[in-house]
Coordinates of C-alpha atoms in Angstrom, one line a residue:
X174 CA 139.2 90.8 62.1
X175 CA 137.7 94.1 63.2
X176 CA 140.1 96.8 62.2
X177 CA 139.8 100.4 63.3
X178 CA 140.7 103.2 60.9
X179 CA 141.4 106.9 61.6
X180 CA 142.8 110.0 59.9
X181 CA 144.4 112.5 62.2
X182 CA 146.1 115.9 62.1
X183 CA 145.7 118.2 59.1
X184 CA 143.7 117.1 56.1
X185 CA 145.3 116.7 52.7
X186 CA 144.4 115.4 49.2
X187 CA 144.6 111.6 48.8
X188 CA 143.3 110.6 52.2
X189 CA 140.0 109.3 50.8
X190 CA 142.0 107.2 48.3
X191 CA 143.8 105.5 51.2
X192 CA 140.5 105.0 53.1
X193 CA 139.0 103.5 50.0
X194 CA 141.9 101.1 49.5
X195 CA 141.8 99.9 53.1
X196 CA 138.1 99.2 53.0
X197 CA 138.2 97.4 49.6
X198 CA 141.2 95.3 50.4
X199 CA 140.0 94.4 53.9
X200 CA 136.5 93.5 52.8
X201 CA 137.1 92.1 49.4
X202 CA 140.3 90.1 49.9
X203 CA 140.1 89.0 53.5
X204 CA 136.5 89.5 54.8
X205 CA 137.6 91.8 57.6
X206 CA 135.3 94.6 59.0
X207 CA 136.5 98.2 59.0
X208 CA 135.3 100.5 61.8
X209 CA 136.1 104.1 61.1
X210 CA 136.6 106.6 63.9
X211 CA 135.5 110.2 63.2
X212 CA 137.9 113.0 63.9
X213 CA 141.1 111.1 64.5
X214 CA 142.3 110.0 67.9
X215 CA 139.6 112.2 69.4
X216 CA 137.0 109.9 67.9
X217 CA 138.7 106.8 69.3
X218 CA 138.8 108.4 72.8
X219 CA 135.1 109.4 72.6
X220 CA 133.9 106.2 70.9
X221 CA 132.6 108.1 67.8
X222 CA 132.5 105.3 65.3
X223 CA 131.4 104.9 61.6
X224 CA 131.4 101.4 60.2
X225 CA 132.6 101.5 56.7
X226 CA 131.2 99.5 53.8
X227 CA 131.6 99.6 50.0
X228 CA 128.7 102.1 49.8
X229 CA 130.6 104.6 52.0
X230 CA 133.6 104.7 49.7
X231 CA 131.9 105.0 46.3
X232 CA 132.9 108.2 44.4
X233 CA 135.5 109.4 46.9
X234 CA 138.7 108.7 45.0
X235 CA 138.8 112.1 43.4
X236 CA 137.6 114.0 46.5
X237 CA 139.9 116.0 48.8
X238 CA 139.8 116.0 52.6
X239 CA 138.7 113.0 54.5
X240 CA 135.3 111.4 54.8
X241 CA 136.2 110.4 58.4
X242 CA 137.0 113.9 59.5
X243 CA 140.1 114.8 61.5
X244 CA 141.3 116.6 64.6
X245 CA 144.6 117.5 66.2
X246 CA 144.2 115.4 69.4
X247 CA 146.9 113.2 71.0
X248 CA 145.7 110.8 73.6
X249 CA 149.1 110.4 75.3
X250 CA 149.1 114.1 76.1
X251 CA 145.5 114.4 77.2
X252 CA 144.2 113.6 80.7
X253 CA 142.7 110.1 80.6
X254 CA 143.3 109.9 76.9
X255 CA 145.1 106.6 76.8
X256 CA 142.6 105.0 79.1
X257 CA 139.7 106.2 77.0
X258 CA 141.3 104.8 73.8
X259 CA 141.7 101.4 75.4
X260 CA 138.2 101.4 76.7
X261 CA 136.8 102.2 73.3
X262 CA 138.9 99.6 71.5
X263 CA 137.7 96.9 74.0
X264 CA 134.1 98.0 73.8
X265 CA 134.1 97.9 70.0
X266 CA 136.2 94.7 69.9
X267 CA 138.8 96.3 67.7
X268 CA 141.7 94.0 67.1
X269 CA 144.0 96.4 65.3
X270 CA 144.2 100.0 64.1
X271 CA 145.3 101.6 60.9
X272 CA 146.3 105.2 61.6
X273 CA 146.7 107.7 58.7
X274 CA 148.5 110.8 59.8
X275 CA 151.5 113.1 60.0
X276 CA 154.3 113.3 62.6
X277 CA 151.9 114.2 65.5
X278 CA 149.4 111.5 64.7
X279 CA 152.1 108.9 64.2
X280 CA 153.9 109.9 67.4
X281 CA 150.6 109.2 69.2
X282 CA 150.3 105.9 67.3
X283 CA 153.7 104.8 68.6
X284 CA 152.7 105.7 72.2
X285 CA 149.5 103.6 71.8
X286 CA 151.4 100.8 70.2
X287 CA 153.7 100.7 73.2
X288 CA 150.7 99.6 75.3
X289 CA 150.2 96.5 73.3
X290 CA 147.7 97.7 70.7
X291 CA 148.3 96.4 67.2
X292 CA 148.9 99.3 64.9
X293 CA 149.9 99.9 61.3
X294 CA 150.5 103.6 60.3
X295 CA 150.2 105.4 57.0
X296 CA 152.1 108.6 56.4
X297 CA 150.3 111.7 55.1
X298 CA 151.2 115.3 55.2
X299 CA 151.5 118.0 52.6
X300 CA 154.8 119.0 54.4
X301 CA 156.4 115.7 53.4
X302 CA 158.4 115.8 56.6
X303 CA 157.6 112.3 58.0
X304 CA 160.8 110.4 58.5
X305 CA 161.4 107.1 56.8
X306 CA 159.4 107.6 53.6
X307 CA 160.4 109.4 50.4
X308 CA 156.8 110.7 49.9
X309 CA 153.8 111.2 52.1
X310 CA 150.2 111.4 50.9
X311 CA 149.2 114.9 49.9
X312 CA 152.6 116.4 49.2
X313 CA 152.5 116.1 45.4
X314 CA 149.2 117.9 45.2
X315 CA 150.3 120.6 47.5
X316 CA 153.4 121.3 45.4
X317 CA 151.2 121.4 42.3
X318 CA 148.9 123.9 43.8
X319 CA 151.8 126.1 45.0
X320 CA 153.6 125.9 41.7
X321 CA 150.5 127.0 39.8
X322 CA 150.1 129.9 42.2
X323 CA 153.7 131.0 41.6
X324 CA 153.2 130.7 37.8
X325 CA 150.2 133.0 38.1
X326 CA 152.2 135.5 40.2
X327 CA 154.9 135.8 37.6
X328 CA 152.7 137.6 35.2
X329 CA 151.3 140.1 37.6
X330 CA 154.7 140.7 39.2
X331 CA 156.2 141.4 35.8
X332 CA 153.3 143.6 34.7
X333 CA 153.8 145.9 37.8
X334 CA 157.5 145.6 38.3
X335 CA 157.1 144.1 41.8
X336 CA 158.7 141.7 44.2
X337 CA 156.1 139.1 45.1
X338 CA 156.7 137.3 48.4
X339 CA 154.9 134.0 48.5
X340 CA 154.4 132.2 51.9
X341 CA 154.0 128.4 51.7
X342 CA 153.4 125.9 54.5
X343 CA 156.4 124.2 56.1
X344 CA 156.8 124.5 59.9
X345 CA 160.0 122.6 60.4
X346 CA 160.8 121.5 56.8
X347 CA 160.6 123.5 53.6
X348 CA 159.7 120.7 51.2
X349 CA 156.8 122.6 49.5
X350 CA 158.8 125.8 49.3
X351 CA 161.8 124.2 47.7
X352 CA 160.1 122.0 45.2
X353 CA 157.5 124.6 44.2
X354 CA 160.2 127.2 44.1
X355 CA 162.2 125.1 41.7
X356 CA 159.2 124.2 39.6
X357 CA 157.8 127.7 39.6
X358 CA 161.1 129.5 38.9
X359 CA 161.4 131.5 42.1
X360 CA 164.4 133.7 42.5
X361 CA 164.8 133.2 46.2
X362 CA 163.6 130.3 48.4
X363 CA 163.8 130.6 52.2
X364 CA 163.4 127.5 54.4
X365 CA 163.6 126.5 58.0
X366 CA 166.6 124.2 57.3
X367 CA 168.9 127.1 56.3
X368 CA 168.4 130.4 58.2
X369 CA 168.7 133.4 55.8
X370 CA 170.6 136.6 55.7
X371 CA 168.2 139.4 54.7
X372 CA 171.2 141.6 53.6
X373 CA 172.3 138.9 51.2
X374 CA 168.7 138.5 49.9
X375 CA 168.2 142.2 49.3
X376 CA 171.7 142.6 47.7
X377 CA 170.9 139.9 45.2
X378 CA 167.4 141.4 44.4
X379 CA 169.0 144.8 43.7
X380 CA 171.6 143.3 41.5
X381 CA 169.0 141.3 39.6
X382 CA 166.8 144.3 39.0
X383 CA 169.7 146.5 37.9
X384 CA 171.1 143.8 35.6
X385 CA 168.3 142.2 33.7
X386 CA 164.9 142.0 35.5
X387 CA 162.1 144.2 36.7
X388 CA 160.4 141.7 39.0
X389 CA 161.3 138.9 41.4
X390 CA 159.5 136.0 43.2
X391 CA 160.6 135.2 46.8
X392 CA 159.2 132.0 48.3
X393 CA 159.2 131.7 52.1
X394 CA 158.3 128.6 54.1
X395 CA 156.2 129.6 57.2
X396 CA 159.0 128.3 59.5
X397 CA 161.8 130.2 57.9
X398 CA 164.0 132.2 60.2
X399 CA 166.8 134.8 59.8
X400 CA 170.3 133.7 60.6
X401 CA 171.6 134.4 64.1
X402 CA 173.7 137.6 64.1
X403 CA 172.2 138.9 60.9
X404 CA 170.6 142.3 60.7
X405 CA 167.0 141.2 60.9
X406 CA 165.7 140.5 64.4
X407 CA 162.8 138.1 64.5
X408 CA 161.0 135.8 66.9
X409 CA 158.6 133.3 65.4
X410 CA 155.0 134.0 66.4
X411 CA 152.8 131.1 67.5
X412 CA 149.0 130.8 68.0
X413 CA 147.2 129.4 71.0
X414 CA 147.5 125.8 69.7
X415 CA 151.3 126.1 69.1
X416 CA 150.8 126.7 65.3
X417 CA 153.0 129.2 63.5
X418 CA 150.9 132.4 62.8
X419 CA 150.2 132.4 59.1
X420 CA 151.6 135.3 57.2
X421 CA 153.9 136.7 59.9
X422 CA 157.3 135.8 58.5
X423 CA 156.3 136.7 54.9
X424 CA 155.0 140.1 55.9
X425 CA 158.2 140.9 57.8
X426 CA 160.4 139.7 54.9
X427 CA 158.4 141.9 52.5
X428 CA 158.7 144.9 54.8
X429 CA 162.5 144.4 55.0
X430 CA 162.8 144.0 51.2
X431 CA 160.7 147.1 50.5
X432 CA 162.6 149.2 53.1
X433 CA 166.1 148.1 51.9
X434 CA 165.5 148.2 48.2
X435 CA 162.7 150.6 47.5
X436 CA 161.0 148.0 45.4
X437 CA 157.2 147.7 45.4
X438 CA 156.7 144.5 47.3
X439 CA 153.6 142.5 47.9
X440 CA 152.7 139.3 49.9
X441 CA 150.6 136.3 49.0
X442 CA 149.9 133.7 51.7
X443 CA 148.6 130.5 50.2
X444 CA 147.7 129.0 53.6
X445 CA 145.0 126.2 53.6
X446 CA 144.6 126.5 49.8
X447 CA 147.5 124.1 49.7
X448 CA 145.5 121.4 51.6
X449 CA 142.3 121.5 49.5
X450 CA 141.0 120.4 46.2
X451 CA 141.2 117.4 44.0
X452 CA 144.2 115.1 44.6
X453 CA 146.6 114.5 41.7
X454 CA 146.8 111.0 40.3
X455 CA 150.1 110.4 42.1
X456 CA 148.5 111.1 45.5
X457 CA 145.5 108.8 44.6
X458 CA 148.0 106.1 43.6
X459 CA 150.2 106.5 46.7
X460 CA 147.2 106.5 49.0
X461 CA 145.9 103.3 47.3
X462 CA 149.3 101.6 47.6
X463 CA 149.7 102.5 51.2
X464 CA 146.1 101.4 52.0
X465 CA 146.6 97.9 50.5
X466 CA 150.0 97.5 52.1
X467 CA 148.6 98.4 55.6
X468 CA 145.9 95.8 55.4
X469 CA 148.3 93.2 54.0
X470 CA 150.7 94.0 56.9
X471 CA 148.0 93.2 59.5
X472 CA 147.0 90.0 57.7
X473 CA 150.6 88.9 57.9
X474 CA 150.8 89.8 61.6
X475 CA 153.1 92.8 61.0
X476 CA 152.3 95.6 63.5
X477 CA 154.0 98.6 65.0
X478 CA 155.1 99.5 61.5
X479 CA 154.5 102.3 59.0
X480 CA 154.1 102.0 55.2
X481 CA 156.8 103.9 53.4
X482 CA 157.8 104.7 49.8
X483 CA 161.5 103.9 49.2
X484 CA 162.3 104.6 45.6
X485 CA 159.5 102.8 43.6
X486 CA 158.8 100.2 46.3
X487 CA 156.4 100.3 49.2
X488 CA 158.0 98.8 52.3
X489 CA 157.3 98.6 56.0
X490 CA 159.5 100.4 58.6
X491 CA 159.4 100.1 62.4
X492 CA 157.1 102.8 63.8
X493 CA 159.5 103.5 66.7
X494 CA 162.3 104.4 64.2
X495 CA 160.3 107.2 62.6
X496 CA 157.7 108.4 65.1
X497 CA 158.3 111.9 66.3
X498 CA 161.1 112.6 63.8
X499 CA 161.1 115.1 61.1
X500 CA 162.7 114.7 57.6
X501 CA 164.5 117.8 56.5
X502 CA 165.1 118.9 52.9
X503 CA 168.5 117.8 51.7
X504 CA 171.1 120.6 51.4
X505 CA 171.6 119.7 47.8
X506 CA 167.9 120.3 46.9
X507 CA 168.0 123.7 48.7
X508 CA 171.2 124.6 46.8
X509 CA 169.5 123.8 43.5
X510 CA 166.5 126.0 44.5
X511 CA 168.7 129.0 45.0
X512 CA 171.2 128.3 42.2
X513 CA 168.7 128.8 39.4
X514 CA 168.0 132.5 40.1

């Protein structure tokens, strides 16, 4: 079998572990060929191929990013995109595709699958917001990076008696903010799932500083918004590609805190630091498990499915049930994050 392989959307640690597992399982166990496509769905549309052998995957297990490259391109929303994808797959005699991506890439995969192309998807995103799976590739490493940053900010915040506002990624779901906030001991965690009241936030910070502390850490997910009817007016700012403007909400929250409390308040925006670097063992393991499961699924004739972690087990879930859907942070976990102040 000639199997196409792509990584789409934002990069994250652990992608190369998944690529490596797909290649080793397909070649070593079943004798299939793996044809990589550079730069996600864009590479499929343009016919930009990279045949993958064992030599190509040596030494990549501990490397961040993706050796295939990636791009934010969705063929179903581009003029002629779907026709170009089909033309490439026919020209390269690709019998099935393995797509590694987040919600946008997997939504595109579901659209392509509807045309009759055999597809198995693998979830990856540092945001951990892909529906149907407990964990996505890259999330654990991003939380580790964010937690380490919060740990470092504690010492400088305490030394200068400051409020440190830390912005973490999370457009529609605050998974990184919540888990890193809990692990890093943040006093306040603001997420997209629960719009915040800036009056309540500042009242708490003033009480904390009067009672027993001279500093505070406030974690803000980039998609956090104030509650409707609260005293902070805000309209989320977007870039030319529909992305949330990095640093906008954290700068505004910091301005509000400083103005309402008089506390020296500073902002740290982690941004793409959360995506880079060496993947944790857990992301290498998850990527490897998903890669093997994806190849096995194709061998068994299972298509239009996504690999997923449910508890300790890797299972296959129908792609149509999860594509285009976001997984919010449970209310209980957000409550824990803000109950440990």
